[in-house]
Structure formats: structure tokens, C-alpha cells
Amino acid sequence: MATINDIPDVILSNIFASISDTRTRNSLSLVSRKFMLLDRATRVSLTLRGSARDLFMIPTCFRSVTDLDLSFLSPWGHPLLSSPLSDTDPQLLAHRLRVAFPAVTSLTVYARSPLTIKILVQQWPGLKRVKLVRWHQRLASWPIGEDFVCLLEQCENLNWLDLSTFYYWTEDLPPVLQACPKVSASLVHLNLLTTSFAEGFKSQEIKEITTACPNLKNFLVACNFDPRYIGFVGDETLLAVANNCPKLTLLHLADTSSLTDVRGDPDNEGFTSEDAMVTKGTLVEFFSGLPLLQELVLDVGRNVRDTSMALEMLNSKCKDLRVLKLGQFHGICLANESQLDGIALCSGLEELSIKNCGDLTDMGLIAIGRGCSKLSRFEVQGCKRITEKGLRTMACLLRNTLVKVKISCCKNLDAAASLRSVEPIRDRIQWLHIDCVWNGWEEIGNSEPVGLSFWHNQVEEPSSLFSLMGSEYDHEMRRKKCKYSSDVSDGYILENNGFWCKKWDRLQYLSLWIGVSELLTPLAAAGLLNCPNLEEIRIKVEGDCRGRSKPSERAFGLSSLALYPRLSKMQLDCSETIGYALTAPSGQMDLSLWERFFLNGIGELRLSELDYWPPQDRDVNHRSLSLPAAGLLAECLELRKLFIHGTAHEHFMMFLLKIPNLRDVQLREDYYPAPENDMSTEMRAGSCSRFEAALNRRHILD
């Protein structure tokens, strides 16, 4: 009988080369020695970990690698080519890397100083794609453009540059692009969506960049649309971008205020005090000048009013548009009659995100559901006038395509209402974000079955909401209502609390926002009880602990997530939780006690991967793992990977050695400004290296 080993090596090599998922390739390489050699010969992407000073540990068997990531080498954030623990010549380390990976054309590196960039680009002058990473501050003593001069002068084939996680000054880049016209003209991808910017690129700088790079296809930039600031982005800048770069297929223009992952004011109705200097006529001309657009993000952070007519032009002028995100746009869909208008005419959209639209209503959602029938992803944030009824009807209309939904900061949509609104796609949805706002959740158990009550009360009889859409639409809705009402009770399980639940069969990823004083325990009662395939969860905890009294409960409620049998990955982000890192005033808890509250019970989960962002004290730029947190994390006995996005004392890290199969741990200060004081025991390179050495000395069973 023939086996897979009988397949000719040429065909097997092509099969291996077609597999891009790293974990799949890792598993295949463990099957046999032949498979291991095939994997090494065909692997084109590799991320290096471990200590940069251990030259003998650099692998030399991956000769085909073209995409190399050096940004996660340890100690993280320290200068790559000038380790304080080694006398190794930086040129020698760079040379060894080039010998081990001679075919590299794509490089990602943490460049603490311009020297790192200068030495590495000398080794691979044929680089085509570069991503620079730096969260530490740029020294004022460096000349303007010092980080980019060598890169653009040495790499003549460069066509892809990502600076989204690289801190620099906005005035550094335009002069270098202008001084290197050949390389600038060859750039097709430029990502300047840097989250650490306070004000972003000014209007004149954007004009200079787009003039120097006329062949851009992907352009992402952080800027400022506030007309009160000098150099704000308005009509003139938008038209300059369209005129200078007509080949754009992806364009992101985002106000710096929109880049922070902070929940807005729930009482804000979606309108800001200032209007952006962006007019309807300019938008029409802007869209007309970019006919090749496939993805567009305009998150302006200031009011853009009466945009319905301009957005109608997207369907005719940008026929290939598939992804659209609008922030602070108003009047996007009037939905006054049965005829579609505004954004609802963009029938080719597959992903749509609407943020802070002050006049979006249920009728607008229904119109979008009718017109944008191909949507697979829909996000709505900060829209105060929409309700469960409109969103649920939209989900019903998009039942065949919609698999990813985000509902955030909508006044009328708490956790239970958000879950009820996506009930029509409950058996199809794969990715979901909701806010853990528990308004009246305790009453759910005393109500009639939610699925039945909604359909009986809201759908069986045609309401004015649907009849306004016209007789043809009303007939279609009646047909859909009969279809869903006929089997609405099929498969529901009556739980002890009286809530009728049904499986979320395909839900694999869940994202949650929760206030600092709330508990996670009501999540199941709100409707997420049975998620058999949920593998990954992200929890964002936000709020100011200062002035709050001690919580009445001992634990935040992580142990309640144990009911999800396949949950193995978690991102617990407390970075926007503000408190006292050192000594709290009398009667209040410092951050160590809040960390104990948040992490209590995490050991009951069977997590294999955990990313943890500790809470912070902004007054002293302190974001560090506390003693209680280290002890509680050590109770996660099945952890394989642990990444702490902050700092930690060396003796706290030693607690983690109690986790038997833990094999990948790293401290990452990937926030701005990253701490500069490397003499602290929390950030000293020697401390990190001693912990990693102790971790690597252990015997791991598998």
C-alpha cells in the first residue's frame, strides 16, 4: 500500500511550500526526519527568539528563509547589536545572521538606535520589505532623519516600509524620502499609523510624502483633523493624496485621538464640539480620484455632516471597494423611504465599521442590511440611537454571510441586548465583541425565553419599522419570519436560571470590554453559556481605580470562564486600568491588590497561551507585575507561552518556574514611552538573561 512517503520529493516540497501556518509546519516537521528536512528546505518565514548574545544558537538550517523577524530577541527592547552582557563585535553578529539567512528580503527588527539599522542593511542590501519597531524615545541629539538615511540609501529595492510600531519624529521622514527619489518612487506600501504620536503628520508633511511616493498602493497615516491645530488635515490634503497617489488600493487616514483603545463617553451622543474641514464636494472628488480603492478608513475624530450623497458615489467611483471604516461621519444612511441611499448603495462591501455616527437609527441599519448583502464583518461603536430591534433585523438579513460582529459603546445595547441582537446568526458567528454592561441582567432569569419572546413580540406581526420599507420588503420579511419562527424553539436548552440557551457552535474568538468595578461572572447568564468551540478570549479592563472602594467580591470572575471547554488562549489587558503603584491613600487599594482581584481564579482555566498587560500608574510611568500577580500566574499549570507587556522584578519572575511546561516567557515594554532606566532590577538585561537561563535549564516532558 502506498503511503505519503512514496510521493516524489518534488511534489512533497510543493505541498510543504504551500503551507503558510507556522504551527501546522511545526507539527509536520515532527512526523519524521524526512519531513523535518523538507520543512527546513521550504520554510520562508521565521521569527527568532532567545538571546542575541548566543551566536552558537543561531540556526543555520533554514537557508530558504526570505522573511526574518528579529524584533522578539531577548532581552526585549535592548540594543540588538550592542548587548551589555557581551563583548561580541556588532559586525560579527550581523555577519553571522547574514550567513545563516542569505536569502532574506523582508526584515523586522527592534531598532533601539540608528546603528542597528545601519549595520543590518549592510548585510542585506537587497531588502524589499522592512518593518522597524521601537517603543523607546528618540534621542534629541540624533540628526533629523538619522533612522532612515541608511535604509533608503542602501536598500535600492525597498518597496514596503512599516513604521506603525516605531517611534520617531514626523519631521524625520519627508526630507529623507525627498532626498532618495528613486527608492521613494518604488514604494508601494507605507504604514505611518504610529500609535505613539501625539499630533500625527501635518498636512504639509502628508503632501510631501505622497508627492515623493507617487506609486503607493497602500498608505496608512496618523494625522490630525482638528481645525484648531496648525497643520490640520482638511479638503486640500485629501485632494492632494488622491492627485499624488492615484494607484491607491488601501488608504487609512486616522486622527490620532482614534488610535487609543479607550472607550468613549457613554453619554456622548456621537457629535463633537468641532466640525472637520471636510466637505461633501471634496469627498465626491476624493472618491473619484481613487478608482482602484479596495479598503478605505476615514476615522476623522471630528464631525463630517450630511455625507449620504458623497457615500453614494463610492459605489460608482470605487467599484472594487470591499472594506470601509468611517469614524465621526453623520448622515451616512438617511433611510427615509424604502429606496436605498448613502452607504446602503455600496453593495460590494464585505467589511463595514461605523464609529460615532450620531444619527444612525434602526432604519439605517436595516437599509444597510438590505443593500450591503455581502457583509461578513460588521462593527458598530458609539452609535447611541440604534437598538436591539434594528441590529437583530440586520443580522437576520445578513444571516448567510455575517460571521464577525463588534458592538461597543452603544447606549441601548448592553451585554444581554447585544447577544440577543446577533441571535439570528448565533449558529454561524465566529468572532464577537461586546461590552460587559450588565444593565438589568439579573432579570433575564425571570423573563420568558429570550429567543421566543423576541420573535413572538417583535417579528410575527409586521411592525411600523418594517412596513415603512415597502410592500416588497414586508413580503420578504414575512417569508424570513415564517422560516425562523418555525424552528425557533428547536434545540434550546432550559437552564436552571430559566434562560433558554442554544449553542454558539462556531464561535472561536470572543472580545470583551468591562469596567474596572464590574464582575465577569454574569457573562453566562447574559447568554454566552454554551460555546463548545471557543478557543481564544480577549478581555479589556478599563477605568480609574483611584477613589474606588474595595470590591465586595474577592475575584473578578476569571474562574467563570472554565465552562468553555476548549478555551486555551487569553489576552487580559489591564493597561487602561489606572491606580496607585506605590502607596495608596488611606482606605484605598494599590495596584497590587487590584491585580489580585483581577487574576484570582485564573489558575482554574486550562490556558496554554497568555498575554497580560498589568495596570499602570501614569504619574510615574509604572506598569509592572506585582507579587500577588506573579503568584497567581504561577498557578496556571498548563501554560506554554506567557508574555507580560510591562516590567517585573527578577525574583517575581522566578515564581513562574513552578509552571512545569512553560517554555516561552518574555517581558515586553511595548507601550510609549518604554522605560529608559535599564539599571532598575525590573529592566536590567542581566535579570532577564538569568531568568531565561533558569527557564531553559528545566526539563520539559514533551
XYZ file of C-alpha atoms in Angstrom:
702
model
C 0.000 0.000 0.000
C 1.372 3.403 -0.988
C 1.978 5.944 1.752
C 2.696 9.653 1.756
C 6.409 8.838 1.907
C 6.089 7.318 -1.582
C 5.186 10.695 -3.075
C 8.127 12.134 -5.032
C 10.174 14.703 -3.158
C 9.415 17.400 -5.718
C 5.678 17.090 -5.111
C 6.155 16.903 -1.339
C 8.267 20.045 -1.456
C 5.494 21.876 -3.289
C 2.978 20.677 -0.697
C 5.152 21.931 2.155
C 5.792 25.227 0.389
C 2.039 25.842 0.109
C 1.580 25.607 3.907
C 1.941 29.030 5.483
C 0.609 28.434 9.005
C 3.570 28.230 11.382
C 2.018 25.779 13.842
C 0.999 23.402 11.067
C 4.528 23.391 9.712
C 5.946 22.831 13.186
C 3.687 19.794 13.632
C 4.593 18.379 10.238
C 8.309 18.714 10.932
C 7.927 16.366 13.910
C 6.470 13.499 11.849
C 9.742 12.128 10.523
C 13.279 13.131 9.663
C 12.311 13.438 6.007
C 9.506 15.830 6.865
C 11.849 17.816 9.086
C 14.348 18.268 6.270
C 11.586 19.239 3.834
C 10.278 21.820 6.272
C 13.712 23.347 6.725
C 14.291 23.471 2.976
C 10.969 25.144 2.168
C 10.321 27.435 5.143
C 10.377 31.063 4.011
C 9.267 32.868 7.186
C 10.961 32.670 10.582
C 10.783 34.550 13.896
C 13.898 34.241 16.056
C 13.660 34.083 19.840
C 16.288 33.587 22.506
C 19.273 35.696 23.463
C 21.045 37.758 20.839
C 24.414 37.192 22.516
C 24.374 33.391 21.949
C 25.933 33.259 18.494
C 26.204 29.478 18.585
C 22.422 29.198 18.919
C 21.667 30.914 15.600
C 20.101 28.203 13.380
C 21.891 27.582 10.098
C 19.497 25.070 8.541
C 16.846 27.475 7.195
C 18.605 28.621 4.056
C 15.401 29.470 2.159
C 14.060 31.977 4.659
C 13.183 35.277 2.982
C 11.108 36.823 5.808
C 13.101 37.194 9.058
C 11.754 38.704 12.292
C 14.389 39.791 14.842
C 12.084 42.020 16.912
C 11.496 39.451 19.690
C 15.076 38.596 20.565
C 15.945 38.813 24.254
C 16.450 40.912 26.252
C 13.467 42.573 24.555
C 13.942 46.239 23.720
C 17.683 46.288 24.395
C 20.070 47.278 21.589
C 20.360 44.234 19.339
C 23.939 44.720 18.213
C 25.438 46.117 21.427
C 24.469 43.768 24.217
C 25.701 44.931 27.643
C 26.445 41.318 28.574
C 28.727 40.511 25.687
C 31.880 41.807 24.083
C 30.772 40.453 20.716
C 31.544 42.737 17.832
C 28.213 44.018 16.394
C 29.557 43.425 12.902
C 30.233 39.775 13.792
C 26.675 39.158 14.985
C 25.247 40.814 11.870
C 27.601 38.759 9.676
C 26.543 35.509 11.372
C 22.909 36.387 10.748
C 23.582 37.014 7.067
C 25.479 33.733 6.705
C 22.635 31.828 8.372
C 19.925 33.569 6.327
C 21.428 34.608 2.984
C 18.123 34.923 1.096
C 16.414 37.474 3.365
C 14.414 40.148 1.523
C 11.967 41.019 4.325
C 13.206 42.113 7.759
C 11.536 43.074 11.051
C 13.810 44.410 13.778
C 13.688 46.327 17.068
C 15.895 49.311 16.266
C 16.720 50.998 19.564
C 19.265 53.180 17.764
C 20.128 54.086 14.138
C 23.277 51.962 14.459
C 21.213 48.770 14.392
C 19.586 49.747 11.111
C 22.869 50.860 9.590
C 24.689 47.594 10.309
C 21.861 45.252 9.288
C 21.049 46.864 5.951
C 24.711 46.489 5.003
C 24.282 42.727 5.337
C 21.140 42.533 3.183
C 21.287 45.400 0.661
C 18.626 43.632 -1.416
C 15.907 44.118 1.202
C 12.466 44.777 -0.270
C 10.315 44.871 2.874
C 11.284 46.392 6.239
C 9.363 46.816 9.469
C 11.005 48.839 12.227
C 9.955 48.540 15.872
C 10.815 50.937 18.702
C 8.829 51.979 21.775
C 11.707 53.809 23.437
C 12.081 57.518 22.908
C 14.031 59.029 20.063
C 17.069 60.895 21.360
C 17.001 64.614 20.646
C 20.722 64.543 19.838
C 20.190 62.447 16.698
C 20.134 64.406 13.414
C 16.843 64.716 11.552
C 16.162 61.568 9.549
C 19.048 59.606 11.067
C 16.935 56.431 11.391
C 16.011 56.345 7.703
C 19.001 57.704 5.772
C 20.969 54.442 5.643
C 17.850 52.393 4.979
C 16.815 54.308 1.874
C 20.362 54.853 0.612
C 21.478 51.206 0.942
C 18.266 49.338 0.007
C 17.567 50.346 -3.566
C 14.954 47.591 -3.979
C 12.881 48.704 -0.999
C 9.154 48.817 -1.823
C 7.455 48.134 1.526
C 8.020 50.088 4.773
C 6.101 49.692 8.042
C 6.672 52.238 10.838
C 3.409 51.630 12.729
C 5.210 50.493 15.905
C 8.300 52.656 15.520
C 8.644 55.895 17.486
C 10.216 58.794 15.610
C 9.504 62.430 14.846
C 7.189 63.224 11.962
C 9.734 65.650 10.541
C 12.284 62.801 10.227
C 10.705 61.085 7.232
C 9.728 63.607 4.490
C 13.263 65.026 3.924
C 14.748 61.545 3.531
C 12.040 60.484 1.074
C 12.683 63.626 -0.952
C 16.450 63.040 -0.877
C 16.071 59.470 -2.207
C 13.654 59.871 -5.136
C 14.390 56.523 -6.786
C 13.580 54.439 -3.705
C 10.643 56.669 -2.750
C 9.114 56.229 -6.189
C 9.383 52.433 -5.867
C 7.490 52.291 -2.552
C 4.081 50.629 -2.863
C 3.343 50.169 0.849
C 3.912 52.810 3.538
C 2.449 52.379 7.023
C 2.753 55.516 9.170
C -0.129 54.689 11.504
C 2.074 55.144 14.561
C 0.054 54.906 17.766
C 2.565 56.802 19.910
C 2.143 60.077 18.022
C 0.585 62.955 19.946
C -0.437 65.002 16.915
C 0.408 62.919 13.864
C 1.622 64.103 10.487
C 0.802 67.645 9.481
C -0.933 68.471 6.229
C 2.223 69.719 4.515
C 4.167 66.602 5.541
C 1.491 64.331 4.047
C 1.646 66.303 0.801
C 5.424 65.958 0.689
C 5.275 62.221 1.388
C 2.639 61.499 -1.258
C 4.469 63.676 -3.793
C 7.689 61.736 -3.204
C 5.880 58.348 -3.360
C 3.531 58.554 -6.364
C 3.273 54.790 -6.872
C 1.895 53.938 -3.431
C -0.811 51.281 -3.372
C -1.134 51.044 0.411
C -0.893 54.200 2.515
C -1.707 54.357 6.224
C -1.072 57.542 8.181
C -1.901 59.081 11.566
C -2.838 62.745 11.327
C -4.971 65.453 12.947
C -8.330 66.606 11.606
C -8.926 69.159 14.375
C -9.117 72.594 12.658
C -7.908 74.284 15.838
C -4.407 72.855 15.297
C -1.772 74.144 12.901
C -1.292 71.722 10.015
C -4.676 70.014 10.363
C -5.908 67.727 7.580
C -8.827 69.020 5.542
C -10.145 69.275 1.996
C -6.831 70.345 0.489
C -4.915 67.404 1.957
C -7.487 64.834 0.860
C -7.377 66.074 -2.715
C -3.565 66.096 -2.637
C -3.495 62.444 -1.587
C -5.896 61.494 -4.389
C -3.989 63.503 -7.001
C -0.498 62.392 -5.932
C -1.249 58.678 -5.430
C -3.994 57.623 -7.873
C -2.975 53.935 -7.695
C -4.011 53.525 -4.044
C -5.932 50.354 -3.241
C -5.700 50.722 0.558
C -5.924 54.052 2.362
C -6.128 54.708 6.109
C -6.410 58.289 7.352
C -6.920 58.227 11.101
C -6.985 61.026 13.641
C -4.531 60.358 16.476
C -7.375 60.564 19.007
C -8.955 57.491 17.403
C -5.831 55.330 17.744
C -6.087 54.939 21.513
C -8.002 51.847 22.521
C -10.101 53.701 25.080
C -13.878 53.517 25.339
C -15.616 56.829 24.724
C -18.046 58.669 26.964
C -21.290 56.611 27.034
C -23.321 59.804 27.480
C -21.871 61.432 24.362
C -24.428 61.368 21.549
C -21.768 60.935 18.857
C -21.221 64.569 17.916
C -18.070 66.520 18.764
C -17.876 70.222 19.514
C -15.853 70.886 16.355
C -16.530 70.008 12.715
C -13.767 68.687 10.479
C -12.904 70.848 7.488
C -14.073 68.138 5.091
C -16.944 68.997 2.762
C -19.317 66.873 0.717
C -17.978 68.155 -2.581
C -14.418 67.317 -1.616
C -15.402 63.767 -0.637
C -17.004 63.236 -4.047
C -13.866 64.491 -5.814
C -11.681 62.463 -3.441
C -13.534 59.219 -4.199
C -13.493 59.974 -7.923
C -9.710 60.321 -7.854
C -9.156 56.868 -6.307
C -10.965 54.388 -8.574
C -8.827 51.397 -7.508
C -9.647 51.591 -3.782
C -10.381 48.253 -2.119
C -10.056 49.311 1.531
C -10.763 52.761 2.964
C -10.565 54.027 6.540
C -11.549 57.617 7.353
C -11.588 57.953 11.134
C -11.515 61.723 11.464
C -12.452 62.253 15.113
C -14.422 65.418 14.185
C -17.900 65.820 12.697
C -18.335 65.253 8.972
C -22.011 66.006 8.342
C -24.534 65.132 5.615
C -22.370 62.516 3.938
C -25.129 60.389 2.380
C -24.791 61.809 -1.130
C -20.987 61.613 -1.091
C -21.022 57.995 0.099
C -23.363 57.071 -2.737
C -20.506 57.913 -5.086
C -18.366 55.163 -3.560
C -20.449 52.527 -5.310
C -19.987 54.082 -8.743
C -16.486 55.570 -8.403
C -14.781 52.841 -6.335
C -16.252 49.654 -7.752
C -13.657 47.384 -6.095
C -14.229 48.715 -2.556
C -14.598 45.824 -0.118
C -13.619 47.248 3.301
C -14.889 50.563 4.701
C -14.476 52.159 8.122
C -15.958 55.552 8.923
C -15.439 57.474 12.154
C -17.467 60.559 13.078
C -19.366 60.554 9.772
C -23.011 61.606 10.133
C -25.929 61.178 7.768
C -24.399 58.076 6.209
C -27.802 56.466 5.555
C -30.983 58.538 5.812
C -33.407 55.609 5.253
C -36.392 57.911 4.907
C -38.252 55.682 2.455
C -37.985 52.212 1.005
C -35.408 53.381 -1.559
C -31.803 52.754 -0.528
C -29.418 55.673 -0.140
C -25.993 56.585 1.172
C -23.758 53.781 2.326
C -26.508 51.212 1.739
C -25.792 51.518 -2.002
C -22.265 50.110 -1.555
C -23.396 46.609 -2.442
C -19.895 45.186 -2.831
C -18.795 45.806 0.763
C -17.621 42.766 2.724
C -16.487 44.587 5.884
C -18.070 47.725 7.356
C -17.239 49.633 10.534
C -19.316 52.603 11.718
C -17.977 54.617 14.631
C -19.594 57.538 16.460
C -22.381 58.185 13.964
C -24.733 60.481 15.852
C -27.818 59.984 13.681
C -27.669 56.305 12.696
C -31.000 54.650 13.534
C -32.556 51.207 13.337
C -33.976 52.071 9.930
C -30.462 52.888 8.761
C -29.187 49.510 9.955
C -31.998 47.721 8.132
C -31.238 49.639 4.946
C -27.547 48.691 5.248
C -28.545 45.062 5.766
C -30.661 45.195 2.606
C -28.118 46.978 0.430
C -24.813 45.541 1.671
C -25.798 41.916 1.330
C -22.223 40.585 1.172
C -21.098 41.811 4.606
C -19.083 39.206 6.510
C -17.908 41.624 9.193
C -19.822 44.480 10.811
C -18.646 46.773 13.595
C -20.690 49.474 15.282
C -19.261 51.696 18.001
C -20.584 54.740 19.806
C -23.914 54.884 17.933
C -26.430 55.877 20.596
C -29.687 55.734 18.641
C -29.639 52.129 17.448
C -31.396 49.401 19.412
C -31.588 45.646 19.645
C -34.524 45.573 17.235
C -32.673 47.205 14.347
C -29.426 45.282 14.812
C -31.257 41.977 15.104
C -33.193 42.636 11.914
C -29.951 43.492 10.154
C -28.372 40.247 11.399
C -31.377 38.356 10.081
C -30.954 39.926 6.638
C -27.241 39.072 6.601
C -27.588 35.602 8.051
C -25.895 33.890 5.087
C -22.698 35.975 5.179
C -22.152 37.711 8.551
C -19.630 35.891 10.781
C -17.804 38.706 12.636
C -19.568 41.338 14.753
C -18.405 44.089 17.114
C -20.869 46.052 19.259
C -19.288 48.650 21.521
C -20.269 51.762 23.442
C -23.863 51.799 22.178
C -26.142 53.186 24.886
C -29.117 50.941 24.107
C -27.107 47.754 23.684
C -25.855 46.259 26.926
C -24.365 42.766 27.046
C -27.652 40.841 27.042
C -29.196 43.032 24.333
C -26.069 42.691 22.168
C -26.222 38.909 22.415
C -29.937 38.865 21.614
C -29.321 41.095 18.598
C -26.975 38.540 16.997
C -29.227 35.587 17.811
C -30.209 35.057 14.121
C -26.560 34.269 13.293
C -25.739 32.536 16.567
C -25.047 29.220 14.813
C -22.735 30.907 12.259
C -20.841 33.661 14.049
C -17.109 33.044 14.571
C -15.837 36.343 16.048
C -17.688 38.571 18.527
C -17.023 41.669 20.633
C -19.449 43.026 23.206
C -19.277 45.393 26.183
C -19.910 43.813 29.578
C -22.551 46.285 30.694
C -24.950 44.354 32.898
C -27.982 46.656 32.973
C -30.779 44.516 34.383
C -29.019 41.229 33.666
C -30.391 39.752 36.876
C -33.894 39.998 35.409
C -33.065 37.701 32.497
C -33.659 34.588 34.512
C -37.197 35.701 35.397
C -38.271 36.525 31.852
C -39.689 34.189 29.266
C -37.229 32.516 26.879
C -35.398 35.327 25.147
C -35.323 33.782 21.695
C -39.050 33.028 21.788
C -40.124 36.284 23.350
C -38.356 38.412 20.762
C -39.713 36.600 17.776
C -43.234 36.384 19.134
C -43.399 40.004 20.206
C -41.275 41.715 17.596
C -41.373 39.682 14.429
C -44.554 37.692 13.927
C -46.671 40.807 13.460
C -45.389 43.339 10.926
C -44.463 46.488 12.806
C -44.201 50.023 11.541
C -40.424 49.518 11.447
C -40.759 47.018 8.598
C -43.884 48.292 6.850
C -42.183 51.617 6.178
C -39.738 49.781 3.918
C -42.465 48.988 1.362
C -44.703 46.066 0.450
C -41.964 44.107 -1.350
C -39.658 44.260 1.659
C -42.552 43.462 4.007
C -43.310 40.334 1.981
C -39.660 39.257 2.179
C -39.616 39.821 5.938
C -42.784 37.749 6.372
C -41.107 34.893 4.489
C -37.976 35.114 6.682
C -40.112 35.379 9.846
C -42.014 32.229 8.972
C -38.724 30.431 8.339
C -37.185 31.390 11.675
C -40.306 31.228 13.808
C -40.997 27.674 12.683
C -37.850 26.332 14.352
C -37.087 28.983 16.941
C -37.561 26.637 19.876
C -35.715 23.770 18.256
C -32.565 22.879 20.160
C -32.932 25.375 23.005
C -31.860 24.195 26.441
C -33.677 25.414 29.508
C -31.057 26.147 32.142
C -31.548 26.281 35.901
C -31.892 30.060 35.807
C -34.806 29.857 33.404
C -32.842 31.219 30.445
C -33.214 29.437 27.144
C -29.765 28.995 25.677
C -28.510 27.459 22.485
C -25.056 26.566 21.320
C -22.805 29.153 19.753
C -21.433 26.351 17.602
C -18.802 28.214 15.579
C -17.760 30.972 17.956
C -13.970 30.751 18.224
C -12.923 34.249 19.342
C -14.587 36.443 21.962
C -13.583 40.004 22.814
C -14.941 41.764 25.909
C -14.754 45.284 27.308
C -15.500 45.628 31.009
C -15.349 48.468 33.501
C -12.906 48.228 36.373
C -15.628 47.856 39.014
C -17.693 45.239 37.167
C -17.612 41.454 37.516
C -17.229 38.934 34.726
C -19.478 36.310 36.295
C -22.799 37.412 34.674
C -21.461 36.601 31.188
C -23.047 33.150 31.053
C -26.370 34.388 32.400
C -26.407 37.129 29.748
C -26.461 34.478 27.029
C -22.956 33.079 26.448
C -23.318 29.815 28.300
C -22.687 27.152 25.694
C -19.666 27.874 23.452
C -18.115 24.466 22.743
C -15.514 25.739 20.227
C -14.423 28.974 21.894
C -10.608 28.913 21.798
C -9.483 32.486 22.416
C -10.747 35.368 24.523
C -9.585 38.960 24.891
C -10.657 40.965 27.936
C -10.077 44.716 28.105
C -10.440 46.145 31.638
C -10.681 49.922 31.708
C -11.226 52.533 34.398
C -9.731 54.560 37.220
C -9.200 52.612 40.445
C -8.310 55.739 42.376
C -11.081 56.728 44.715
C -12.906 53.409 44.394
C -13.719 51.345 47.426
C -12.632 47.752 47.863
C -14.712 45.364 45.685
C -17.333 43.368 47.538
C -16.209 40.148 45.815
C -12.807 38.505 46.194
C -12.402 37.799 42.488
C -13.088 39.466 39.177
C -14.586 36.255 37.800
C -11.999 34.642 35.529
C -12.848 31.248 37.014
C -16.322 31.513 35.466
C -14.687 31.072 32.039
C -13.851 27.460 32.929
C -17.208 26.435 31.442
C -15.709 26.882 27.943
C -14.002 23.504 27.379
C -11.645 24.498 24.525
C -10.537 27.880 25.844
C -6.723 27.874 25.658
C -5.641 31.419 24.748
C -6.283 34.621 26.647
C -5.329 38.258 26.334
C -6.002 40.061 29.597
C -5.448 43.760 29.004
C -5.484 45.947 32.121
C -3.267 48.617 30.551
C -6.027 51.245 30.756
C -6.684 50.479 34.427
C -5.244 53.408 36.358
C -4.252 53.309 40.015
C -1.566 53.844 42.641
C 1.548 51.760 42.003
C 3.370 52.648 45.192
C 1.485 53.851 48.268
C -2.276 54.344 48.019
C -4.119 56.850 50.247
C -5.717 55.519 53.382
C -8.757 53.364 52.700
C -7.878 52.644 49.047
C -6.190 49.715 47.326
C -2.936 49.973 45.441
C -2.456 48.240 42.096
C -1.057 45.048 43.613
C -4.373 44.408 45.366
C -6.311 45.230 42.214
C -4.141 42.738 40.316
C -5.001 40.112 42.928
C -8.677 40.899 42.327
C -8.363 40.639 38.530
C -6.246 37.461 38.420
C -7.874 35.494 41.236
C -9.140 32.221 39.768
C -7.042 32.253 36.601
C -5.391 29.014 37.700
C -8.709 27.189 37.193
C -8.511 27.781 33.438
C -6.615 25.440 31.137
C -4.689 28.137 29.313
C -1.726 27.347 27.100
C -1.047 30.942 25.979
C -1.486 34.160 27.934
C -0.763 37.794 27.102
C -1.061 40.020 30.166
C -0.940 43.812 30.352
C -0.568 44.921 34.016
C -2.434 48.039 35.233
C -0.477 51.272 35.329
C 0.293 54.359 37.340
C 0.595 57.103 34.737
C 2.050 59.619 37.156
C 5.269 57.608 37.426
C 5.041 55.677 34.121
C 4.879 52.438 36.079
C 3.416 49.270 34.563
C 4.845 46.335 36.460
C 3.922 42.828 37.578
C 3.223 42.753 41.317
C 3.944 39.983 43.832
C 0.299 38.774 44.057
C 0.054 38.738 40.267
C 3.235 36.649 39.909
C 1.949 34.150 42.450
C -1.437 33.807 40.741
C 0.085 33.444 37.274
C 2.271 30.645 38.647
C -0.945 28.685 39.304
C -1.600 28.363 35.542
C -0.007 24.947 35.388
C -0.730 24.265 31.708
C 0.788 27.475 30.333
C 3.255 27.115 27.488
C 3.624 30.761 26.478
C 3.433 33.838 28.698
C 4.054 37.381 27.515
C 3.926 40.182 30.073
C 3.546 43.593 28.455
C 5.269 45.516 31.210
C 8.125 45.062 33.640
C 8.745 42.726 36.583
C 11.318 42.188 39.311
C 13.630 39.242 38.798
C 12.571 37.431 41.974
C 8.897 37.745 40.970
C 9.686 36.146 37.610
C 11.276 33.173 39.364
C 7.806 32.246 40.637
C 6.927 31.306 37.067
C 9.450 28.463 37.063
C 6.864 26.471 39.013
C 4.827 26.061 35.802
C 6.023 22.637 34.587
C 5.800 23.007 30.788
C 6.299 26.758 30.426
C 8.790 27.257 27.609
C 8.331 30.778 26.241
C 8.275 33.844 28.524
C 9.128 37.424 27.724
C 8.775 40.892 29.195
C 7.780 43.413 26.544
C 7.533 47.113 27.317
C 5.603 47.679 24.075
C 3.958 50.900 25.110
C 5.077 54.513 24.805
C 7.230 55.716 26.393
C 9.012 52.472 27.222
C 11.088 52.770 30.448
C 14.610 54.023 29.830
C 16.203 53.226 33.187
C 17.993 49.987 32.404
C 19.695 49.957 35.806
C 16.408 49.079 37.505
C 16.078 45.463 38.616
C 12.881 45.369 36.572
C 14.585 46.010 33.250
C 18.220 45.049 33.660
C 19.438 42.817 30.847
C 21.218 40.547 33.324
C 17.986 39.916 35.230
C 16.152 38.869 32.066
C 19.023 36.651 30.978
C 19.298 34.866 34.342
C 15.590 34.071 34.286
C 15.738 32.778 30.715
C 18.759 30.631 31.565
C 16.874 29.116 34.511
C 13.860 28.518 32.274
C 15.923 26.779 29.605
C 17.720 24.542 32.121
C 14.496 22.807 33.068
C 13.449 19.510 31.512
C 10.156 19.807 29.637
C 8.371 16.474 29.246
C 7.164 16.951 25.680
